[in-house]
Coordinates of C-alpha atoms in Angstrom, one line a residue:
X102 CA -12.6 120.9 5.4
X103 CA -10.0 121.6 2.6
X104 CA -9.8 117.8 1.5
X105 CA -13.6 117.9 1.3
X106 CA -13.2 121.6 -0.7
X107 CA -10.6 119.9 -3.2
X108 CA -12.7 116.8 -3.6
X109 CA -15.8 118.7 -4.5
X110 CA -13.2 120.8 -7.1
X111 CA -12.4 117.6 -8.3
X112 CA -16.0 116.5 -9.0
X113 CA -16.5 119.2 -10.6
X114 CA -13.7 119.7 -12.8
X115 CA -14.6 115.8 -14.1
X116 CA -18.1 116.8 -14.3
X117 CA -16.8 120.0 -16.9
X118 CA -14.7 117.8 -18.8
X119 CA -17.3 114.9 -19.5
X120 CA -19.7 117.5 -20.2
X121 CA -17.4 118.9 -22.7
X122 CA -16.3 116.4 -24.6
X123 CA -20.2 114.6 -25.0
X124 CA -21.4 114.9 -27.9
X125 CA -24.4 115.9 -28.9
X126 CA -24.4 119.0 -26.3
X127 CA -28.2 119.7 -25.7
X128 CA -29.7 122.7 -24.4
X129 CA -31.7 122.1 -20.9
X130 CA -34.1 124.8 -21.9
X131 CA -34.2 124.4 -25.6
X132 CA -33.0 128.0 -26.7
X133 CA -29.4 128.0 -26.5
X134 CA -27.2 131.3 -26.9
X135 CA -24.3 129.4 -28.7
X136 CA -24.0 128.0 -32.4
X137 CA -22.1 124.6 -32.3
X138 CA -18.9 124.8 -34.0
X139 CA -18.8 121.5 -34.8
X140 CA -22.4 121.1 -36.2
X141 CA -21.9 120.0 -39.8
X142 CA -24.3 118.3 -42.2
X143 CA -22.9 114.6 -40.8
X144 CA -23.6 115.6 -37.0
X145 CA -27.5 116.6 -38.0
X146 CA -27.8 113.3 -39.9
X147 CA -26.5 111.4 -37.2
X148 CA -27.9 113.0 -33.9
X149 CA -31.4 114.1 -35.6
X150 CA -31.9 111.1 -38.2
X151 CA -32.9 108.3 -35.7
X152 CA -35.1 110.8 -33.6
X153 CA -37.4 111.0 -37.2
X154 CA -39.7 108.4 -38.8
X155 CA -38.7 105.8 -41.2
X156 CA -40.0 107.4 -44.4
X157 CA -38.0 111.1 -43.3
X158 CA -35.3 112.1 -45.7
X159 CA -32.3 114.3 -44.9
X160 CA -30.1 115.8 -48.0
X161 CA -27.5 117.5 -47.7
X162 CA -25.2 119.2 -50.9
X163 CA -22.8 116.1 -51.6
X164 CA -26.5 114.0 -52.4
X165 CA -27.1 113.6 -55.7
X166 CA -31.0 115.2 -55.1
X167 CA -29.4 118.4 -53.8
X168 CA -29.6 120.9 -56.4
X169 CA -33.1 119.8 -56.9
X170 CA -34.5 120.0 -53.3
X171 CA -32.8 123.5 -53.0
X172 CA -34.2 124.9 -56.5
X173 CA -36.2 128.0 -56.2
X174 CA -38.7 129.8 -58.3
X175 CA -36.7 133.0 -57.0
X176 CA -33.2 132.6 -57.5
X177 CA -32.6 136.0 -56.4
X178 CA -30.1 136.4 -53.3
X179 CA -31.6 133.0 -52.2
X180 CA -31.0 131.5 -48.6
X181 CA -28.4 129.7 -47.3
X182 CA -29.2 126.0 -46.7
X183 CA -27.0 123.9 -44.0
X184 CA -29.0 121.2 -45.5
X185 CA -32.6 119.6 -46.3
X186 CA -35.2 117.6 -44.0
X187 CA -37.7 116.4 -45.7
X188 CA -40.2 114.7 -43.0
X189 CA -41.9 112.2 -42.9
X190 CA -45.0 113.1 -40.8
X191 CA -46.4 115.8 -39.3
X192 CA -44.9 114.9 -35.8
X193 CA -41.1 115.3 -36.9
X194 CA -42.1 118.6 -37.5
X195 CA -41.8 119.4 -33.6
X196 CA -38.6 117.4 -33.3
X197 CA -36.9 119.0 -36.2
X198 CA -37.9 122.4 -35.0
X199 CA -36.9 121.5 -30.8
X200 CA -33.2 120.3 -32.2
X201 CA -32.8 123.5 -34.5
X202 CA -33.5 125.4 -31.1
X203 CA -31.5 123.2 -29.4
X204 CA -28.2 123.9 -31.3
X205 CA -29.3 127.5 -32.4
X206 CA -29.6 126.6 -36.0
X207 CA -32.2 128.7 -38.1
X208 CA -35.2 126.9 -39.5
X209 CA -37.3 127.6 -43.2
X210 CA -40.3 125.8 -43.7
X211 CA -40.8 125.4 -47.5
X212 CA -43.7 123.8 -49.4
X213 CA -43.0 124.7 -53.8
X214 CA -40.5 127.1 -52.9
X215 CA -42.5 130.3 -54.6
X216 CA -41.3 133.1 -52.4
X217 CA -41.0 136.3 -54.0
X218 CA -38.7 137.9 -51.0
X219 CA -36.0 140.0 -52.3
X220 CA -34.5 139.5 -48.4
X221 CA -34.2 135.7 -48.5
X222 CA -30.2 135.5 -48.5
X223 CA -30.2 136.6 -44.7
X224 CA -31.2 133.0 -43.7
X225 CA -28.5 130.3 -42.9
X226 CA -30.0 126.9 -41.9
X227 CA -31.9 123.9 -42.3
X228 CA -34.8 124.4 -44.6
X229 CA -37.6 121.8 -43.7
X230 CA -39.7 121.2 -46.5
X231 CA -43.3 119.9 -47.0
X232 CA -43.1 117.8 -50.6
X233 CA -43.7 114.0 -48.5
X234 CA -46.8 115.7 -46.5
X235 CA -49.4 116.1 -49.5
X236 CA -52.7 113.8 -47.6
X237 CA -56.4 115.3 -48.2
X238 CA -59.0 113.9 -46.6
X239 CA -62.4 114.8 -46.8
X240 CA -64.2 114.8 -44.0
X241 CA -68.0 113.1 -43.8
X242 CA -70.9 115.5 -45.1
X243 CA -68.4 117.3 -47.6
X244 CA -68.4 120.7 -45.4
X245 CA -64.7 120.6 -44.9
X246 CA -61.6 118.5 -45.7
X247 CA -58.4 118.2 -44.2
X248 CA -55.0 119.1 -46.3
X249 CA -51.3 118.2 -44.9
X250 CA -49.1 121.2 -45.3
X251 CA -47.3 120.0 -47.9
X252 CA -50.6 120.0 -50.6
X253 CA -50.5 122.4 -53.8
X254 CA -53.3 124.1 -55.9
X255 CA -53.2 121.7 -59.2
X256 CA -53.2 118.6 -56.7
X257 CA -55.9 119.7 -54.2
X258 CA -58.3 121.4 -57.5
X259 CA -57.9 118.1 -59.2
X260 CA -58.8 115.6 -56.4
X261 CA -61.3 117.5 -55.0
X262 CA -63.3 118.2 -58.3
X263 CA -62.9 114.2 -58.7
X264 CA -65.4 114.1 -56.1
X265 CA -67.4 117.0 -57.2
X266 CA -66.0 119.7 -54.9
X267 CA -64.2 122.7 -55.5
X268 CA -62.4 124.6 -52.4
X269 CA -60.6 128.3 -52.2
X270 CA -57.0 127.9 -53.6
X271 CA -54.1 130.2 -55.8
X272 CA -54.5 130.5 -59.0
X273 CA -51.3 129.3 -60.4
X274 CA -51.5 125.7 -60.5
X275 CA -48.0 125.0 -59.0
X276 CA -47.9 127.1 -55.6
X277 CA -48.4 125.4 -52.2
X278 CA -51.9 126.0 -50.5
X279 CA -50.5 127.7 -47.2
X280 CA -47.9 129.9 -48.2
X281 CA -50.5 132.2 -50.1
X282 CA -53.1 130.9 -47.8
X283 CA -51.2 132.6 -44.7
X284 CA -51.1 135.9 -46.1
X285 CA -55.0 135.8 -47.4
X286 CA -55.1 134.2 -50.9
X287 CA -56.2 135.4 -53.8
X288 CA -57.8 133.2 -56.3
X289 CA -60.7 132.3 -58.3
X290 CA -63.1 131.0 -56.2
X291 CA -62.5 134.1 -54.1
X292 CA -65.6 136.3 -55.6
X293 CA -67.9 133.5 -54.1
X294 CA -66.3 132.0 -51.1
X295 CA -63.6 134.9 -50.1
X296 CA -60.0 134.7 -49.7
X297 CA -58.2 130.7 -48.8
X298 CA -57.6 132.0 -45.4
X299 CA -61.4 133.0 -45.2
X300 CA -62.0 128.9 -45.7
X301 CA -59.4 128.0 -42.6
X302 CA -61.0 126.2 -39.7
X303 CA -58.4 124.6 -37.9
X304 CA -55.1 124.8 -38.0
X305 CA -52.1 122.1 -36.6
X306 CA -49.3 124.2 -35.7
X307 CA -46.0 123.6 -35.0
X308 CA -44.3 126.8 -32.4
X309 CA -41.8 128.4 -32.3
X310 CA -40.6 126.6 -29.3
X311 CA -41.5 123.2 -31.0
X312 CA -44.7 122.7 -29.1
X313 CA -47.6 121.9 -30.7
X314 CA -51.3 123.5 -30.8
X315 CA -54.8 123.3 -32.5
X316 CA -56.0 126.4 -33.5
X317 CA -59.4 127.4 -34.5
X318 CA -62.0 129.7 -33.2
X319 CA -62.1 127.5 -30.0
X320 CA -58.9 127.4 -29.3
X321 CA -56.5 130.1 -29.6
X322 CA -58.4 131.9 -31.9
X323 CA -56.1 135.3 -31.2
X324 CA -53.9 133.2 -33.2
X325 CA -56.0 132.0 -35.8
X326 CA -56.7 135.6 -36.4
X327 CA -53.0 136.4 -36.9
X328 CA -52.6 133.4 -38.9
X329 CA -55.1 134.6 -41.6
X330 CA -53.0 137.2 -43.3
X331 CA -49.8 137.5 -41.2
X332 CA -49.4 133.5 -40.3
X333 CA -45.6 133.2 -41.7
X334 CA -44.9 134.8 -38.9
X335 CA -46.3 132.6 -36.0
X336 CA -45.5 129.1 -36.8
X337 CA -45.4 126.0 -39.3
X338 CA -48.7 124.6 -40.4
X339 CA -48.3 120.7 -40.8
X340 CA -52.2 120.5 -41.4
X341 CA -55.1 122.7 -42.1
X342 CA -59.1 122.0 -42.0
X343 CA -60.7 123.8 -45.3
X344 CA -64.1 124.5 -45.9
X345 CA -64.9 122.7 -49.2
X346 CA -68.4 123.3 -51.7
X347 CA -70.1 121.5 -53.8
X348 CA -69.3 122.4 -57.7
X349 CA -71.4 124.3 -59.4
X350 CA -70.4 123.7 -62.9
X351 CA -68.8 120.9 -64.7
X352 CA -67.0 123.4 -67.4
X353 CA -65.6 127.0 -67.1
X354 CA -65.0 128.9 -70.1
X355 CA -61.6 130.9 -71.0
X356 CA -60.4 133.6 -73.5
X357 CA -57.3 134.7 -74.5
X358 CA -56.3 137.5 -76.6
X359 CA -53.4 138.7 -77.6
X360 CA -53.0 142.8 -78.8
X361 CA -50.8 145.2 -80.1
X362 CA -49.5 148.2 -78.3
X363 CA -51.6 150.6 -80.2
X364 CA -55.0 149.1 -78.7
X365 CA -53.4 149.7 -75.0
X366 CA -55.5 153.1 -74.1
X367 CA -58.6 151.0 -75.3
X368 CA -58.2 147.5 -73.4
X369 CA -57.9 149.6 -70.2
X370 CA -60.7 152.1 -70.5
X371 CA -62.8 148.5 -70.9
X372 CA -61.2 146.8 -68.3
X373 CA -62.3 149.8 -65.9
X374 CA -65.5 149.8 -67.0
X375 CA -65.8 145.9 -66.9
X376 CA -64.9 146.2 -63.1
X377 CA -66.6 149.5 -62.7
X378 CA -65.5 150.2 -59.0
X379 CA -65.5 146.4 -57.6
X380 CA -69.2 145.5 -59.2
X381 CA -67.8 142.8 -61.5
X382 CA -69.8 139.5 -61.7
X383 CA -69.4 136.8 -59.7
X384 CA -69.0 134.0 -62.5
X385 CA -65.7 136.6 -64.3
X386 CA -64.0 134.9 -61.8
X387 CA -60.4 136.1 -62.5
X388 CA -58.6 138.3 -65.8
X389 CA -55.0 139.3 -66.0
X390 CA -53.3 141.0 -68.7
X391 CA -49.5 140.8 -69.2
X392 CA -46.7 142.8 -71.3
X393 CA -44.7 140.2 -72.8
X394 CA -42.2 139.9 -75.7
X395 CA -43.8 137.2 -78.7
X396 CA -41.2 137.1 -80.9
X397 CA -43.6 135.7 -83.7
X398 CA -45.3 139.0 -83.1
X399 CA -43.1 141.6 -82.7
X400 CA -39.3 141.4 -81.6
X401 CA -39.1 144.8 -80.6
X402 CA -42.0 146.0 -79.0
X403 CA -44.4 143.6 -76.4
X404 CA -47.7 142.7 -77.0
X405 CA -50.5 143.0 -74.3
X406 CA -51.9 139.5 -73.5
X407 CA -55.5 139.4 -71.9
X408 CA -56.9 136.0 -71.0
X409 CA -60.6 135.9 -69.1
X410 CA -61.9 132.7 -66.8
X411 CA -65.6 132.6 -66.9
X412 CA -67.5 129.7 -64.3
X413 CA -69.4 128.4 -66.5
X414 CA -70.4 128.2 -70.5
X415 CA -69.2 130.5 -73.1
X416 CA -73.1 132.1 -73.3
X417 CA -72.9 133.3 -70.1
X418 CA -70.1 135.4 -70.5
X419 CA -70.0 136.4 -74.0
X420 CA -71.8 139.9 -73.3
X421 CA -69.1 140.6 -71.3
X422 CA -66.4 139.9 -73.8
X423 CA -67.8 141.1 -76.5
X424 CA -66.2 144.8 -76.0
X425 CA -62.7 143.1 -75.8
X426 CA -63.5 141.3 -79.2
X427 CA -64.0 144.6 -81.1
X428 CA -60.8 146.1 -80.0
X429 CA -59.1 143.7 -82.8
X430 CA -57.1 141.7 -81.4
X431 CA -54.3 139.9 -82.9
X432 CA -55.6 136.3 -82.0
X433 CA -58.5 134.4 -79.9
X434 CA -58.2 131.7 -78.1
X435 CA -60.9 129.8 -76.4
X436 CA -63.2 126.9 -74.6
X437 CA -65.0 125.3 -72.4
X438 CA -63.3 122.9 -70.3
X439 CA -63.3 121.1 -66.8
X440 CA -61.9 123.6 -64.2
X441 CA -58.8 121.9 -63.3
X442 CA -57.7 122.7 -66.7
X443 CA -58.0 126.2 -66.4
X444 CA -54.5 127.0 -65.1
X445 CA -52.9 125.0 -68.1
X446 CA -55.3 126.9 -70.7
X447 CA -54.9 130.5 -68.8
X448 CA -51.2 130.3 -68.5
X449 CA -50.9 129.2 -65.2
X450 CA -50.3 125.6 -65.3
X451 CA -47.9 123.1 -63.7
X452 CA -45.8 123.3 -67.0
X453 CA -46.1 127.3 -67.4
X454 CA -43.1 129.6 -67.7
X455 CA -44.8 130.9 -64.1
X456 CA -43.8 127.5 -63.0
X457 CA -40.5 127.2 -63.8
X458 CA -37.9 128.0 -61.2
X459 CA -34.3 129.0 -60.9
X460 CA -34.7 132.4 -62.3
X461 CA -34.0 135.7 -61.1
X462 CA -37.4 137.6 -60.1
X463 CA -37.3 141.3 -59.2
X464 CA -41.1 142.4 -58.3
X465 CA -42.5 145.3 -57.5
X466 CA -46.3 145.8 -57.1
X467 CA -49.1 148.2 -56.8
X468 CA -53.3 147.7 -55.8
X469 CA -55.7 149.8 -57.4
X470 CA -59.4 149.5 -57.7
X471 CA -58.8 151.4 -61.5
X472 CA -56.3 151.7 -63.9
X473 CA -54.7 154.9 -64.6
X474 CA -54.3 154.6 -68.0
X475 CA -51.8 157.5 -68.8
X476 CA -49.0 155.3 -66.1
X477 CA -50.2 152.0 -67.8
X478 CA -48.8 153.6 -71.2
X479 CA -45.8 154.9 -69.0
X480 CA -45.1 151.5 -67.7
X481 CA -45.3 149.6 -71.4
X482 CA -43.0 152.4 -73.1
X483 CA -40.5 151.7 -70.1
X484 CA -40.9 148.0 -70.8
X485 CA -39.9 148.3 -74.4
X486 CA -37.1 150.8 -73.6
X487 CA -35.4 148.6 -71.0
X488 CA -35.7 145.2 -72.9
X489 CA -33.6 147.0 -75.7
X490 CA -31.2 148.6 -73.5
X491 CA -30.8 145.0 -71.9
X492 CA -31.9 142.4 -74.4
X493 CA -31.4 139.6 -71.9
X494 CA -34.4 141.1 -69.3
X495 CA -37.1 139.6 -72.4
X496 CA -38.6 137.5 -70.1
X497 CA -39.7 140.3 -67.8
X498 CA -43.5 140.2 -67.6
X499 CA -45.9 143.8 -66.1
X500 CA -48.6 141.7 -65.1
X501 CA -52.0 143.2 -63.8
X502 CA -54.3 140.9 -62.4
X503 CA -58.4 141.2 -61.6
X504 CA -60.6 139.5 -59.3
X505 CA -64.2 139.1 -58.4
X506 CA -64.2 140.6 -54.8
X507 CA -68.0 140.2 -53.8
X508 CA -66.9 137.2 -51.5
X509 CA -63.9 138.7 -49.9
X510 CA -66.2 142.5 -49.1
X511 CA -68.4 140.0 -47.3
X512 CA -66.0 139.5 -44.6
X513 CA -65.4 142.1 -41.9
X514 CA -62.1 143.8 -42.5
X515 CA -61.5 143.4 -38.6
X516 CA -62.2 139.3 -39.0
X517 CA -58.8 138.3 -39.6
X518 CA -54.9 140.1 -40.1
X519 CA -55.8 140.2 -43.5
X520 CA -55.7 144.7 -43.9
X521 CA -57.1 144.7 -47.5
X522 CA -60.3 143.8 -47.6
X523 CA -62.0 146.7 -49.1
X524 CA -58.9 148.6 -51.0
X525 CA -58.5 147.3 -54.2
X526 CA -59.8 144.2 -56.8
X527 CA -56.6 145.0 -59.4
X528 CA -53.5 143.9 -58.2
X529 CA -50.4 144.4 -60.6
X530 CA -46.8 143.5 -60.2
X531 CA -43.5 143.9 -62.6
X532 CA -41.6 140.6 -62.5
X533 CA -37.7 141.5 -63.9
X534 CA -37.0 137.8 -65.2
X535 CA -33.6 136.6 -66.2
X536 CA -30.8 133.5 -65.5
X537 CA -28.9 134.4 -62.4
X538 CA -26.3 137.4 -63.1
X539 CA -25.1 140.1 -60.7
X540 CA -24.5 142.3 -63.6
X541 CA -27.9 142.5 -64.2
X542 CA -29.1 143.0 -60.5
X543 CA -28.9 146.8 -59.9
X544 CA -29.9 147.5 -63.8
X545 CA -33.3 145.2 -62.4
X546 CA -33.6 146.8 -59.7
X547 CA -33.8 150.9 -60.8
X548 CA -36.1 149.4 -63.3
X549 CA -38.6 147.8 -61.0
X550 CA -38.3 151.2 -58.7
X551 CA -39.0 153.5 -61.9
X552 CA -42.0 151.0 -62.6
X553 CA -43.6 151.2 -58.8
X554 CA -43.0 155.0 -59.1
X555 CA -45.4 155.1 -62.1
X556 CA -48.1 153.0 -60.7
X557 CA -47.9 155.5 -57.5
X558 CA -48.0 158.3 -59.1
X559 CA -50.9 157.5 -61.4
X560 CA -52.3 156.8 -58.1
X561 CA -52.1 159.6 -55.7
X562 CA -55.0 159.6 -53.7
X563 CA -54.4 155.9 -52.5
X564 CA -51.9 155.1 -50.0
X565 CA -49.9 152.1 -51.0
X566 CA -50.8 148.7 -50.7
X567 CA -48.6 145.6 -50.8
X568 CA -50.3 141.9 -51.0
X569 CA -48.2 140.6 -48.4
X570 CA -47.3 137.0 -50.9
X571 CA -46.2 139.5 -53.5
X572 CA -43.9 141.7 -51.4
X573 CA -40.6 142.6 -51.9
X574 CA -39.3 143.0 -48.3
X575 CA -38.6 146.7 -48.6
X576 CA -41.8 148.2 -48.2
X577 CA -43.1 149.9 -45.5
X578 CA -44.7 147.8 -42.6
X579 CA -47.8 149.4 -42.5
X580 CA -48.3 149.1 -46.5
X581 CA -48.0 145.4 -46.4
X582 CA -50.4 145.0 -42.6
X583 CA -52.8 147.6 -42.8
X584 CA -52.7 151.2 -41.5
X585 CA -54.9 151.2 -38.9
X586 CA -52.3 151.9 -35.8
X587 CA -54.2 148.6 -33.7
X588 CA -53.2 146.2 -36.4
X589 CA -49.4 146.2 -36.1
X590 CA -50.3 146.8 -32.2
X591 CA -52.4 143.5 -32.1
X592 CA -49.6 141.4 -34.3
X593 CA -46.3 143.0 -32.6
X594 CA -48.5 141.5 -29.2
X595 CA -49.1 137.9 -30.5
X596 CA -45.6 137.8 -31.9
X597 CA -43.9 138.3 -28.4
X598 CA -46.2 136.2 -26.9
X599 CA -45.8 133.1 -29.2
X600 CA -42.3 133.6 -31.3
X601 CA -40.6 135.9 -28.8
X602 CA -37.3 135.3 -30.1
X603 CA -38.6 135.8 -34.0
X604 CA -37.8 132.7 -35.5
X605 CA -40.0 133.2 -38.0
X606 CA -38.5 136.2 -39.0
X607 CA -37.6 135.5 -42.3
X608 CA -40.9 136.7 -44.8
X609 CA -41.8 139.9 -44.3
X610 CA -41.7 140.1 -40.5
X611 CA -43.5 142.3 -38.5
X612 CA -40.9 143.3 -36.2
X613 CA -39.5 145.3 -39.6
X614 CA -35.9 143.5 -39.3
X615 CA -35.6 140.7 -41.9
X616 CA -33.6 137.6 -40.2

């Protein structure tokens, strides 16, 4: 009996040391409790690269690609990347996702890297991003088309207007479809169709667990409700079907105008009246206005530049400009042209400052349905006095954007997690722009307060709102997913029933704790 006890001691004791010195150590379960010491950029490569398709790239910081795979539009406390996995198809995706789990490494999916987060810099792992999945196919009668989840505006508005559809997208021209997509979308198709996540019929979705599912209103549509308006927090979409429509119009007409500070009370007491309460029309598809330093202008006070996006010919929409043109503005520019070179005319486009990345950003927001226009003069004095207390913030942009919103009132606001259906068609946000500097950081950041102060107090009986793409991370829960107690209920439900352990907890989670 003892020889047999010390032979079984011995088994196991050979069993423990084999165990411990194999390499790679795998999970049985797939949700270890243990971080691998030894799991360094080399060890991914070489236990993950042969599990992923030929055409998969892995980068890491010694590649020569590195700081351009990592760039960011928001270079403000960005996250912390082990390295880069760029796949292939859609089916590494899973396989990424089970070995992360595996070895308890945090996962980021990324398609342009846009995020506005301030609460990025708690993530430390692999970021897995979308740029090699960019297929659209459109499916046979032109109702929908499918999109890989690596697709962006510019690219999906210019191949389908090629073959004479337009779809639901952002309107700047170099975001990713999903990310805005997940938390509604706004854009300019939105007054006629309704929000990108009101085009979603199916969904490929990669788990938090790495398993796979279809979602649409067949199958698991409790999650297809979550994902349309609260999706970053369920899962990775590697495809999505979109409903597509024929094009109306071969042109769209633009204006921009540029003013001087003294016409400020004026352009907002039209704007108001242009929207009048949400009754805007239809074809005004989209106006924003910004505060912005022109140095061939003025190089100490900002100008106010205004720049409309009609669908269709100047005619059409010149009665509703012509208020705008009597306020004297310093210049005009317009023209009719295609739609996929609105975003490029508008100040949008692919090679727009909006575009560029590796800048700080510090945003705050507000949603209105009118503009108080004693807090909009509040908020342009602040800009002036802060730009010459710091001369380096000059690229700081208040920017207040409008959209048609007949198409998104159409939906019911209980339709989808998307809370703000009915609460505002204005939706402004100060971005603090400058080239990474911690000095600068907490000077940004009392400015941005002091700016969302103003815009709430001009506001007072509306609670606030936050578009959930535009948040900052601070806000409070309910402001950013509705206020209704059954929303947060319904999402906190779905989220411990398909990411339990909050892996995607890194945007603006609903559990409130940021990574």
């Amino acid at each position: 009996m003892i020889s047999r006890v010390f032979t079984l001691l011995a088994i196991c004791f050979a069993l423990m040391v084999s165990i411990v010195n194999s390499k790679p150590i795998y999970c049985l379960n797939g949700n270890c409790l243990y971080t691998r010491s030894n799991l360094t950029t080399e060890t991914i490569i070489s236990e993950l690269g042969p599990q992923l398709s030929q055409r998969s790239v892995i980068i890491g910081p010694n590649d020569a690609s590195w700081a351009n795979v990592t760039s960011r539009y928001q270079a403000y406390n960005q996250p912390h990347i082990l390295l880069v996995i760029q796949p292939g198809r859609e089916e590494d995706i899973p396989t990424i996702v089970k070995y992360a789990n595996s070895n308890s490494v945090d996962f980021l999916t990324v398609n342009r890297g846009h995020s506005l987060s301030g609460s990025n810099g708690r993530f430390n792992g692999i970021q897995i991003s979308m740029q090699l999945l960019t297929d659209i196919t459109i499916n046979k009668g032109g109702k929908t088309a499918w999109f890989q989840g690596g697709t962006y505006d510019q690219q999906v508005i210019d191949e389908l207007f090629k073959h004479g559809y337009v779809a639901t997208t952002g309107s700047c021209a170099c975001v990713g479809m999903m990310g805005p997509g997940l938390g509604g979308g706004h854009g300019r198709y939105q007054g006629k169709y309704g929000l990108i996540s009101d085009n979603l019929v199916t969904l490929n979705v990669v788990l938090a667990d790495g398993s796979t599912v279809r979602v649409s209103e067949d199958s698991h549509p409790d999650l297809l409700w979550a994902m349309k308006g609260a999706g970053h927090n369920f899962g990775i979409v590697t495809s999505f079907e979109l409903k597509i429509h024929p094009k109306q119009v071969d042109t769209w007409y633009y204006r921009n105008y540029v003013y001087t500070q003294d016409k400020l009370e004026t352009i907002f007491q039209a704007i108001n009246k242009f929207h009048n309460n949400g009754t805007e029309p239809v074809d005004m598809a989209y106006e924003y206005g910004v505060y912005t330093m022109m140095p061939n202008i003025s190089t100490t006070e900002a100008v106010i530049f205004w720049s409309f996006a009609w669908s269709g010919s100047q005619s059409g929409a010149q009665k509703y400009l012509m208020p705008f043109d009597k306020i004297g503005p310093v210049s005009i520019e317009d023209g009719n042209v295609p739609y996929p070179e609105i975003p490029d005319r508008t100040g949008s486009g692919l090679n727009d400052v909006v575009c560029e990345p590796g800048f700080e950003h510090i945003v705050g927001q507000t949603e209105t349905f009118v503009w108080n226009i004693t807090a909009q003069r509040k908020i342009y004095d602040l800009y002036n006095e802060k730009v010459r207390a710091q001369p380096l913030l000059n690229s700081t942009v208040v920017t207040m954007e409008g959209y048609s919103t007949e198409g998104v009132k159409a939906g019911e606001s209980s339709s989808s997690a998307f809370p703000w259906r009915n609460s505002y068609n204005h939706l402004a946000f100060i971005s603090i722009s400058y080239a990474p500097n911690p000095a600068l950081d907490q000077f940004a950041l009392e400015w941005r307060n002091e700016t969302r102060a103003l815009w709430r107090e001009g506001d007072p009986g509306h609670l606030p709102t936050n578009y959930v793409n535009y948040a900052w991370g601070d806000e409070p829960l309910e402001s950013v997913y509705g206020y209704e107690p059954w929303r947060l209920e319904k999402l906190r439900s779905l989220k411990s029933r398909y990411d339990p352990s909050g892996r995607f907890n890194y945007y603006n989670p609903i559990t409130g704790v940021q990574g």
